[in-house]
Coordinates of C-alpha atoms (C1' of nucleotides) in Angstrom, one line a residue:
Chain A
X1 CA 0.0 0.0 0.0
X2 CA 2.6 2.5 -1.1
X3 CA 0.3 5.5 -1.4
X4 CA -3.4 5.7 -0.9
X5 CA -5.1 8.7 -2.3
X6 CA -5.0 11.5 0.2
X7 CA -7.6 14.0 1.0
X8 CA -7.7 17.2 -1.0
X9 CA -6.4 19.9 1.4
X10 CA -9.1 22.1 2.7
X11 CA -7.4 25.3 1.4
X12 CA -7.2 23.9 -2.1
X13 CA -10.9 22.9 -2.5
X14 CA -13.0 22.9 0.6
X15 CA -16.0 21.5 -1.2
X16 CA -14.0 18.5 -2.5
X17 CA -12.5 18.0 0.9
X18 CA -15.9 17.9 2.4
X19 CA -17.4 15.4 0.0
X20 CA -14.4 13.1 0.3
X21 CA -14.2 13.2 4.1
X22 CA -17.9 12.4 4.5
X23 CA -17.5 9.3 2.4
X24 CA -14.1 8.2 3.5
X25 CA -14.8 8.6 7.1
X26 CA -17.8 6.3 6.5
X27 CA -20.4 8.8 7.7
X28 CA -22.7 8.6 4.7
X29 CA -23.1 7.6 1.0
X30 CA -25.3 8.7 -1.8
X31 CA -28.7 7.1 -2.3
X32 CA -29.9 5.8 -5.6
X33 CA -32.3 8.7 -6.2
X34 CA -30.6 12.1 -6.9
X35 CA -30.2 14.1 -3.8
X36 CA -30.9 11.3 -1.3
X37 CA -28.5 10.1 1.4
X38 CA -27.7 6.8 3.1
X39 CA -26.5 7.4 6.6
X40 CA -23.9 4.8 7.5
X41 CA -23.5 3.3 11.0
X42 CA -20.7 5.6 12.0
X43 CA -22.6 8.7 10.9
X44 CA -25.8 7.4 12.6
X45 CA -23.9 6.8 15.8
X46 CA -22.9 10.4 15.8
X47 CA -26.5 11.4 15.1
X48 CA -27.7 9.2 18.1
X49 CA -25.3 11.0 20.4
X50 CA -26.7 14.3 19.1
X51 CA -30.2 13.0 19.7
X52 CA -29.3 11.9 23.2
X53 CA -27.8 15.3 24.1
X54 CA -30.8 17.2 22.7
X55 CA -33.5 14.9 23.9
X56 CA -32.5 15.0 27.5
X57 CA -32.4 18.8 27.3
X58 CA -35.9 19.0 25.7
X59 CA -37.3 16.7 28.4
X60 CA -35.8 18.8 31.1
X61 CA -38.0 21.7 29.9
X62 CA -41.2 19.5 30.1
X63 CA -41.3 18.4 26.4
X64 CA -42.6 14.9 25.5
X65 CA -41.9 12.9 22.4
X66 CA -44.7 11.8 20.0
X67 CA -45.1 10.6 16.5
X68 CA -47.2 12.1 13.7
X69 CA -48.0 10.9 10.1
X70 CA -45.7 11.7 7.3
X71 CA -48.7 12.0 4.9
X72 CA -50.5 15.3 5.0
X73 CA -53.6 16.3 3.1
X74 CA -52.7 18.9 0.5
X75 CA -55.5 21.1 1.8
X76 CA -53.7 21.5 5.1
X77 CA -50.8 23.2 3.6
X78 CA -53.1 25.7 1.9
X79 CA -54.6 26.9 5.1
X80 CA -51.8 29.1 6.0
X81 CA -51.0 31.5 3.1
X82 CA -47.4 32.3 3.8
X83 CA -46.7 28.7 4.7
X84 CA -47.9 27.2 1.4
X85 CA -46.3 29.9 -0.6
X86 CA -42.9 29.1 1.1
X87 CA -43.1 25.4 0.7
X88 CA -45.1 24.8 -2.5
X89 CA -42.0 24.7 -4.8
X90 CA -40.3 22.0 -2.8
X91 CA -43.2 19.6 -2.0
X92 CA -43.2 15.9 -2.9
X93 CA -46.8 15.0 -3.6
X94 CA -48.4 11.5 -3.7
X95 CA -51.2 11.2 -6.3
X96 CA -51.5 7.4 -6.5
X97 CA -52.2 5.0 -3.7
X98 CA -52.7 1.3 -4.0
X99 CA -52.9 1.7 -7.8
X100 CA -55.8 4.2 -7.6
X101 CA -55.7 7.9 -8.3
X102 CA -56.3 9.7 -5.1
X103 CA -59.2 12.1 -4.6
X104 CA -57.0 14.6 -2.9
X105 CA -53.2 14.6 -3.4
X106 CA -51.2 13.8 -0.3
X107 CA -48.1 15.8 0.6
X108 CA -45.1 14.1 2.1
X109 CA -44.4 16.3 5.1
X110 CA -41.8 19.0 4.5
X111 CA -42.4 20.0 8.2
X112 CA -45.4 19.3 10.5
X113 CA -46.9 22.6 11.5
X114 CA -50.1 21.9 9.6
X115 CA -50.5 18.3 11.0
X116 CA -49.8 19.6 14.4
X117 CA -52.3 22.4 13.9
X118 CA -54.9 19.9 13.0
X119 CA -54.3 17.8 16.1
X120 CA -53.9 20.6 18.5
X121 CA -57.2 22.1 17.5
X122 CA -58.8 18.9 18.6
X123 CA -56.8 18.5 21.8
X124 CA -56.9 22.0 23.1
X125 CA -60.2 23.1 24.6
X126 CA -59.3 24.8 27.9
X127 CA -56.5 26.9 29.3
X128 CA -55.9 23.8 31.5
X129 CA -54.7 22.0 28.3
X130 CA -51.9 24.5 28.0
X131 CA -49.0 24.6 27.5
X132 CA -48.8 21.6 25.2
X133 CA -45.2 20.7 24.6
X134 CA -44.4 18.0 22.0
X135 CA -41.4 17.0 20.0
X136 CA -40.9 14.4 17.3
X137 CA -37.9 12.7 15.8
X138 CA -38.6 12.0 12.2
X139 CA -37.5 12.7 8.6
X140 CA -39.0 15.2 6.2
X141 CA -38.9 15.7 2.5
X142 CA -38.1 18.9 0.6
X143 CA -37.5 18.7 -3.1
X144 CA -34.3 20.7 -3.3
X145 CA -32.7 21.4 -6.6
X146 CA -29.1 21.4 -5.4
X147 CA -28.1 18.9 -2.8
X148 CA -25.1 18.0 -0.7
X149 CA -24.6 15.2 1.8
X150 CA -25.9 16.3 5.3
X151 CA -26.2 19.9 4.3
X152 CA -29.1 19.7 1.9
X153 CA -30.8 16.4 0.8
X154 CA -34.3 15.6 -0.5
X155 CA -35.0 13.8 2.7
X156 CA -33.4 14.6 6.0
X157 CA -33.6 13.5 9.6
X158 CA -34.3 16.0 12.4
X159 CA -36.4 16.8 15.4
X160 CA -39.3 19.2 15.3
X161 CA -40.8 20.5 18.4
X162 CA -44.2 22.1 18.5
X163 CA -45.7 23.9 21.5
X164 CA -48.9 25.8 22.2
X165 CA -49.4 28.4 24.9
X166 CA -52.0 30.5 26.4
X167 CA -50.2 33.9 26.0
X168 CA -47.9 35.7 23.7
X169 CA -45.5 36.1 26.5
X170 CA -45.2 32.4 27.2
X171 CA -44.9 31.7 23.5
X172 CA -42.1 34.2 23.2
X173 CA -40.4 32.8 26.3
X174 CA -40.5 29.2 24.8
X175 CA -39.2 30.3 21.5
X176 CA -36.2 31.9 23.2
X177 CA -35.8 29.0 25.7
X178 CA -35.4 26.5 22.8
X179 CA -32.9 28.8 21.1
X180 CA -30.9 28.7 24.4
X181 CA -31.2 24.9 24.5
X182 CA -29.7 24.8 21.0
X183 CA -27.0 27.2 21.9
X184 CA -26.0 25.3 25.0
X185 CA -26.0 22.1 23.0
X186 CA -23.9 23.5 20.2
X187 CA -21.3 25.1 22.5
X188 CA -21.0 22.6 25.2
X189 CA -21.6 19.3 23.3
X190 CA -20.4 20.0 19.8
X191 CA -17.8 22.7 20.7
X192 CA -19.3 24.9 18.0
X193 CA -19.3 28.6 19.0
X194 CA -22.7 29.6 17.5
X195 CA -24.2 33.1 17.3
X196 CA -27.7 33.1 18.6
X197 CA -29.8 35.7 16.9
X198 CA -33.0 36.9 15.1
X199 CA -33.5 36.3 11.4
X200 CA -34.4 39.1 9.1
X201 CA -37.9 39.3 7.6
X202 CA -36.6 37.8 4.4
X203 CA -34.9 34.8 6.0
X204 CA -37.9 34.1 8.3
X205 CA -39.7 30.7 8.3
X206 CA -42.8 30.6 6.1
X207 CA -45.6 31.4 8.4
X208 CA -43.6 32.6 11.4
X209 CA -43.7 36.0 13.1
X210 CA -40.2 35.6 14.2
X211 CA -37.4 33.1 13.5
X212 CA -34.5 32.7 15.9
X213 CA -31.4 31.0 14.7
X214 CA -28.0 29.7 15.8
X215 CA -25.4 30.6 13.1
X216 CA -22.0 29.0 12.9
X217 CA -19.0 29.8 10.8
X218 CA -17.5 26.9 8.9
X219 CA -13.8 26.3 8.2
X220 CA -14.1 28.2 4.8
X221 CA -15.6 31.3 6.5
X222 CA -19.2 30.6 5.2
X223 CA -22.2 30.6 7.5
X224 CA -24.3 27.6 8.4
X225 CA -27.8 28.0 10.0
X226 CA -27.5 25.2 12.5
X227 CA -30.8 25.3 14.3
X228 CA -33.9 27.4 14.4
X229 CA -36.7 28.3 16.8
X230 CA -39.9 30.0 15.4
X231 CA -42.5 32.1 17.1
X232 CA -45.6 31.3 15.1
X233 CA -47.8 33.8 16.9
X234 CA -51.5 33.1 16.3
X235 CA -50.9 32.4 12.6
X236 CA -51.4 28.6 12.7
X237 CA -53.9 28.8 15.5
X238 CA -56.1 31.0 13.3
X239 CA -55.5 28.8 10.3
X240 CA -56.3 25.6 12.2
X241 CA -58.7 26.9 14.7
X242 CA -56.7 26.2 17.8
X243 CA -58.9 27.9 20.4
X244 CA -59.4 27.5 24.1
X245 CA -61.5 29.0 26.8
X246 CA -59.6 31.1 29.3
X247 CA -60.4 31.6 33.0
X248 CA -63.0 34.2 32.1
X249 CA -64.8 31.7 29.9
X250 CA -63.7 33.7 26.8
X251 CA -62.6 32.0 23.6
X252 CA -58.9 32.7 22.8
X253 CA -56.5 31.6 20.1
X254 CA -53.5 29.7 21.3
X255 CA -49.9 30.9 20.6
X256 CA -47.6 28.3 19.0
X257 CA -43.9 27.7 18.4
X258 CA -41.9 25.3 16.4
X259 CA -38.1 24.5 16.6
X260 CA -35.8 22.1 14.8
X261 CA -32.3 20.9 14.4
X262 CA -31.4 18.5 11.7
X263 CA -28.7 16.1 10.5
X264 CA -27.3 19.2 8.8
X265 CA -25.7 19.7 12.2
X266 CA -23.4 16.8 11.3
X267 CA -22.2 19.0 8.4
X268 CA -21.5 21.8 10.9
X269 CA -19.4 19.5 13.1
X270 CA -17.4 18.3 10.0
X271 CA -16.8 21.8 8.6
X272 CA -16.1 23.4 12.0
X273 CA -13.5 21.0 13.4
X274 CA -12.1 19.0 10.5
X275 CA -8.6 19.5 9.2
X276 CA -6.5 18.3 6.2
X277 CA -6.2 14.8 7.8
X278 CA -10.0 14.4 8.0
X279 CA -12.6 14.7 10.7
X280 CA -12.2 15.8 14.3
X281 CA -15.1 14.7 16.5
X282 CA -15.8 16.7 19.6
X283 CA -15.2 14.1 22.4
X284 CA -18.7 14.5 24.0
X285 CA -20.4 13.5 20.7
X286 CA -17.8 11.2 19.2
X287 CA -19.1 7.6 18.5
X288 CA -15.7 6.4 19.7
X289 CA -13.8 8.7 22.0
X290 CA -10.6 6.5 22.1
X291 CA -9.3 4.0 19.7
X292 CA -6.7 1.5 20.9
X293 CA -4.2 0.2 18.4
X294 CA -2.2 -2.9 19.6
X295 CA 1.2 -3.3 18.1
X296 CA 3.2 -6.6 17.9
X297 CA 5.6 -8.5 15.7
X298 CA 5.2 -12.1 16.8
X299 CA 2.8 -14.4 18.6
X300 CA 4.6 -14.0 21.9
X301 CA 4.3 -10.3 21.8
X302 CA 0.7 -10.6 20.5
X303 CA -0.3 -12.5 23.6
X304 CA 1.1 -10.0 26.1
X305 CA 0.0 -6.9 24.1
X306 CA -3.5 -8.1 23.7
X307 CA -3.7 -9.0 27.3
X308 CA -2.8 -5.4 28.2
X309 CA -5.1 -4.1 25.5
X310 CA -8.1 -6.0 27.0
X311 CA -7.2 -4.8 30.5
X312 CA -7.0 -1.2 29.4
X313 CA -10.1 -1.4 27.4
X314 CA -12.0 -2.6 30.4
X315 CA -10.6 0.1 32.6
X316 CA -11.6 2.8 30.1
X317 CA -15.1 1.4 29.7
X318 CA -15.4 1.4 33.5
X319 CA -14.5 5.0 33.4
X320 CA -17.4 5.7 31.1
X321 CA -15.3 6.2 28.0
X322 CA -16.4 5.0 24.6
X323 CA -13.6 2.7 23.3
X324 CA -12.9 1.0 20.1
X325 CA -10.1 -1.6 19.8
X326 CA -8.7 -1.9 16.3
X327 CA -7.7 -5.6 16.2
X328 CA -7.8 -5.9 12.4
X329 CA -5.2 -8.2 11.2
X330 CA -2.9 -7.5 8.2
X331 CA -3.1 -3.8 8.6
X332 CA -0.1 -2.0 9.8
X333 CA -0.3 0.3 12.8
X334 CA 0.6 3.3 10.6
X335 CA -2.3 2.6 8.4
X336 CA -4.6 2.4 11.4
X337 CA -3.3 5.7 12.8
X338 CA -4.2 7.5 9.6
X339 CA -7.5 5.7 9.3
X340 CA -8.8 6.7 12.7
X341 CA -7.4 10.2 12.2
X342 CA -9.5 10.4 9.1
X343 CA -12.5 9.3 11.1
X344 CA -11.8 11.9 13.7
X345 CA -11.5 9.8 16.9
X346 CA -10.4 12.4 19.5
X347 CA -7.8 10.2 21.2
X348 CA -5.7 7.2 20.4
X349 CA -3.8 4.7 22.6
X350 CA -1.0 2.7 21.1
X351 CA 0.2 -0.4 23.0
X352 CA 3.3 -2.2 22.0
X353 CA 5.8 -4.6 23.6
X354 CA 7.8 -1.7 25.0
X355 CA 4.7 -0.4 26.7
X356 CA 3.9 -3.7 28.2
X357 CA 7.4 -3.9 29.6
X358 CA 7.4 -0.3 31.0
X359 CA 3.7 -0.3 32.0
X360 CA 3.0 2.6 29.8
X361 CA 1.1 3.5 26.6
X362 CA 1.4 6.1 23.9
X363 CA -1.5 8.5 24.1
X364 CA -2.1 10.7 21.0
X365 CA -4.6 13.5 20.7
X366 CA -6.3 14.1 17.3
X367 CA -6.5 17.8 17.5
X368 CA -2.7 18.1 17.7
X369 CA -1.2 16.3 14.8
X370 CA 2.1 14.5 14.7
X371 CA 4.7 13.9 17.4
X372 CA 3.6 16.9 19.4
X373 CA 0.3 15.4 20.1
X374 CA 1.7 12.1 21.3
X375 CA 2.9 11.4 24.8
X376 CA 3.9 8.3 26.8
X377 CA 1.9 7.9 30.0
X378 CA 1.6 5.3 32.7
X379 CA -1.0 2.6 32.6
X380 CA -1.7 3.5 36.2
X381 CA -4.9 5.6 36.4
X382 CA -5.2 5.6 32.7
X383 CA -9.0 5.9 32.9
X384 CA -8.6 9.3 34.6
X385 CA -5.8 10.4 32.4
X386 CA -7.8 9.8 29.3
X387 CA -11.0 11.3 30.8
X388 CA -9.0 14.4 31.6
X389 CA -7.5 14.5 28.1
X390 CA -11.0 14.3 26.5
X391 CA -12.1 17.3 28.5
X392 CA -9.0 19.2 27.4
X393 CA -9.6 18.3 23.8
X394 CA -13.3 19.4 24.0
X395 CA -12.2 22.7 25.3
X396 CA -9.4 23.1 22.8
X397 CA -11.7 22.5 19.9
X398 CA -14.1 25.2 21.2
X399 CA -11.3 27.6 21.8
X400 CA -9.8 27.1 18.4
X401 CA -13.2 27.4 16.6
X402 CA -14.0 30.5 18.6
X403 CA -10.7 32.1 17.7
X404 CA -11.2 31.2 14.0
X405 CA -14.6 32.8 14.0
X406 CA -13.5 35.9 15.8
X407 CA -10.4 36.3 13.6
X408 CA -12.7 36.1 10.5
X409 CA -15.4 38.5 11.8
X410 CA -14.9 42.1 11.1
X411 CA -16.6 45.3 12.1
X412 CA -17.0 47.4 9.0
X413 CA -18.4 50.8 8.2
X414 CA -18.3 51.0 4.4
X415 CA -19.2 48.9 1.5
X416 CA -15.7 48.2 0.3
X417 CA -14.6 46.8 3.7
X418 CA -17.9 44.9 3.8
X419 CA -17.1 43.1 0.5
X420 CA -13.6 42.2 1.8
X421 CA -15.0 40.9 5.1
X422 CA -17.7 38.7 3.6
X423 CA -15.3 37.2 1.0
X424 CA -13.5 35.4 3.9
X425 CA -15.9 35.5 6.8
X426 CA -18.5 37.6 8.6
X427 CA -19.1 41.3 8.6
X428 CA -20.6 42.9 11.6
X429 CA -22.4 46.1 10.7
X430 CA -25.0 48.6 11.7
X431 CA -28.0 48.0 9.6
X432 CA -31.1 50.1 8.8
X433 CA -31.9 48.7 5.3
X434 CA -35.2 47.3 4.1
X435 CA -35.9 44.1 2.2
X436 CA -35.0 45.7 -1.1
X437 CA -31.6 46.8 0.3
X438 CA -30.9 43.3 1.6
X439 CA -31.7 41.8 -1.7
X440 CA -29.4 44.2 -3.5
X441 CA -26.6 43.4 -1.1
X442 CA -27.1 39.7 -1.7
X443 CA -27.1 40.2 -5.5
X444 CA -23.9 42.3 -5.3
X445 CA -21.9 40.3 -2.8
X446 CA -23.8 36.9 -2.3
X447 CA -23.8 37.8 1.4
X448 CA -27.1 37.8 3.4
X449 CA -28.1 38.8 6.9
X450 CA -27.3 35.7 9.0
X451 CA -28.9 37.2 12.1
X452 CA -29.3 40.1 14.4
X453 CA -27.4 38.8 17.4
X454 CA -29.3 38.5 20.6
X455 CA -26.3 40.1 22.2
X456 CA -26.6 43.7 20.9
X457 CA -24.0 46.3 21.9
X458 CA -26.7 48.9 22.5
X459 CA -26.5 52.5 21.4
X460 CA -26.8 53.4 17.7
X461 CA -24.7 53.9 14.6
X462 CA -24.8 54.5 10.9
X463 CA -26.0 51.9 8.5
X464 CA -23.0 50.9 6.3
X465 CA -25.2 50.5 3.2
X466 CA -27.9 53.1 3.4
X467 CA -26.2 55.7 5.6
X468 CA -29.3 55.9 7.7
X469 CA -29.2 56.0 11.5
X470 CA -29.3 52.4 12.8
X471 CA -30.2 51.0 16.2
X472 CA -29.1 47.4 15.7
X473 CA -26.2 45.5 14.3
X474 CA -26.4 42.5 11.9
X475 CA -24.0 39.7 11.0
X476 CA -23.7 39.3 7.3
X477 CA -22.0 36.3 5.6
X478 CA -22.2 34.0 2.7
X479 CA -24.2 31.0 3.6
X480 CA -24.6 27.3 2.8
Chain B
rC1 C1' -35.0 25.1 -15.8
rG2 C1' -30.3 27.9 -18.4
rG3 C1' -24.6 27.3 -19.1
rG4 C1' -20.5 23.7 -18.8
rG5 C1' -18.5 18.6 -18.0
rC6 C1' -19.0 13.4 -17.7
rG7 C1' -21.1 8.1 -18.0
rU8 C1' -15.7 1.7 -19.2
rA9 C1' -14.5 -3.5 -12.8
rG10 C1' -16.6 -1.8 -5.9
rC11 C1' -13.6 3.3 -6.4
rU12 C1' -10.3 6.7 -9.5
rC13 C1' -9.6 6.6 -14.4
rA14 C1' -6.8 5.1 -19.4
rG15 C1' -8.4 3.3 -24.1
rC16 C1' -12.2 6.7 -28.4
rU17 C1' -8.7 11.3 -32.4
rU18 C1' -7.1 7.0 -36.7
rG19 C1' -13.3 1.0 -35.6
rG20 C1' -10.1 -5.0 -35.1
rC21 C1' -9.1 -10.2 -28.3
rA22 C1' -11.7 -5.3 -22.3
rG23 C1' -7.1 -2.4 -19.6
rA24 C1' -4.2 0.0 -15.2
rG25 C1' -3.9 1.6 -10.1
rC26 C1' -6.5 1.2 -5.6
rG27 C1' -9.9 -1.9 -3.1
rC28 C1' -11.7 -7.2 -2.5
rU29 C1' -10.5 -13.0 -1.9
rC30 C1' -6.6 -16.8 -0.8
rG31 C1' -1.4 -18.0 0.7
rG32 C1' 3.0 -16.2 2.7
rU33 C1' 5.6 -11.9 4.7
rU34 C1' 5.4 -7.5 7.6
rU35 C1' 3.7 -4.5 11.9
rG36 C1' 6.0 2.0 17.1
rG37 C1' 3.2 6.9 11.1
rG38 C1' -0.5 4.9 4.9
rU39 C1' 4.3 -3.2 4.6
rC40 C1' 6.0 -6.4 0.6
rC41 C1' 5.6 -10.7 -2.8
rG42 C1' 2.6 -14.2 -5.4
rA43 C1' -2.1 -16.3 -7.1
rG44 C1' -7.3 -15.1 -8.0
rA45 C1' -12.4 -13.1 -8.4
rG46 C1' -14.8 -9.2 -10.7
rG47 C1' -17.3 -5.5 -16.7
rU48 C1' -24.4 -6.8 -21.2
rC49 C1' -18.2 -0.3 -21.9
rG50 C1' -25.5 4.2 -19.1
rU51 C1' -29.5 2.9 -22.6
rC52 C1' -32.1 2.4 -27.4
rG53 C1' -31.3 2.7 -32.4
rG54 C1' -28.2 3.7 -36.9
rU55 C1' -23.6 3.1 -40.1
rU56 C1' -20.1 -1.2 -40.9
rC57 C1' -17.6 -7.6 -42.4
rA58 C1' -16.6 -5.7 -37.5
rA59 C1' -18.5 -0.4 -32.6
rA60 C1' -16.3 1.1 -25.8
rU61 C1' -14.5 3.8 -30.3
rC62 C1' -18.3 6.9 -35.7
rC63 C1' -23.7 9.2 -36.0
rG64 C1' -28.7 10.2 -33.6
rG65 C1' -32.4 9.9 -29.7
rC66 C1' -33.3 9.0 -24.6
rC67 C1' -31.7 8.4 -19.4
rG68 C1' -28.6 9.5 -15.4
rC69 C1' -24.7 12.0 -12.6
rC70 C1' -21.3 16.1 -11.3
rC71 C1' -20.0 21.5 -11.4
rC72 C1' -21.7 26.8 -12.1
rG73 C1' -26.4 30.0 -11.7
rA74 C1' -31.9 30.8 -9.9
rC75 C1' -34.6 28.1 -4.9
rC76 C1' -33.4 26.3 0.2
rA77 C1' -33.1 23.4 7.2

RNA sequence: CGGGGCGUAGCUCAGCUUGGCAGAGCGCUCGGUUUGGGUCCGAGAGGUCGUCGGUUCAAAUCCGGCCGCCCCGACCA
């Protein structure tokens, strides 16, 4: 195996790097229908860890999981004007069932607000029925024209939460609460320093009064919307007649929210942390946190090395660490090192005859390549040593990503500087433009308002584009 | 849907200009060898050359239709 084709360096062709890494790291493959994706076990394991981290957070806020049909009557979509207008171009529609032409076409859900609206209008009669807090883990279908593994496929996996409330205040609070959940998850589980903020009117979800988002910067400086939380106001309640009697026996419309995070987030992890050697998984979400590579020349060494390997594996498992032992025959250790680096396993333990003799192991960290990242440590207390290292790696990834984002985010005051800024990253600007201005900026620079950050500096300034007085700052960037 | 590129082994591709036995590297299987940063040797398996038609004694190769995929644009979690 003299030379196996290497990854295209990220700096050379980020897109090519991404496509190669997704497939070579065994996360996913293309499905037979254009734009569809097969998620492979390693990729799905990552998704399961994402699900676990989110699900427990949802439940901690009182949310329960449920399942709803993937088939939605076409007429449901049409009940909310903005909603149908937004989704009509990308619907998959079933017109034949069981060999018979259907009386009414059935839509494969692109999202479930309408199905939820239907159910909630039946379930909600009284203020005592509120709040109603449900979530579902499912897949949805949107007929996208241009697709890319994890980032945009015809079908994708996600969770969609749907809540109904008695008051506008509670609704608002829940919208914000779920944004905070996503932010906490992204920062503390995925080590991705997202910017929580408010979407502009143009980027708002079809049918929402307000869309909140977490925006992340990828390794090429482009933005990725990584999770969203929508305040739907009374829009869907009015369209689906979700009404309840309040304490004064007066009929009121409910206030609803919806919020989602998809397998797109896997793309965010890949593009935030990966390097020229492949993936780097954040330890808290990594399917395998440590890989052990045993090294031996002959049978005698094999026996003692594997004995030590098993013992160490058990100790690490007992310490709550997710461990993979690579006992594949006929593959050299060097090959395995590269292989697991490509797959992004955060830490690697090498055990050879010399280690058995000296009661040590070689411990390498994925985020620091080469010799610098490798150290020889005692087998004594290895569980704790590794656990500590994983915490350190998690923090280092967050620090590095934060620095990268900050280094590539620029405060600008004029259009020329703006264009320079968005060619490599984000521009942070005072903004007082309208939709037409935003459209023009997009046409001229490909950059859009990613969000108005929740954390506003206060005060006021001058809009870089219109020259008008502005009271809020916006983050602009080119987006996936 | 507009512009460009491409369909040959599981993957990456050569062969096509000038028609004449279906190829290489990687991967896979078997045997041996090796193993502390992408081991080496040997033997194998594997293809209706996207598809339909045309030209020809003869088509992966020339001509036409269709289908599909990739990249760039418009649309998007």
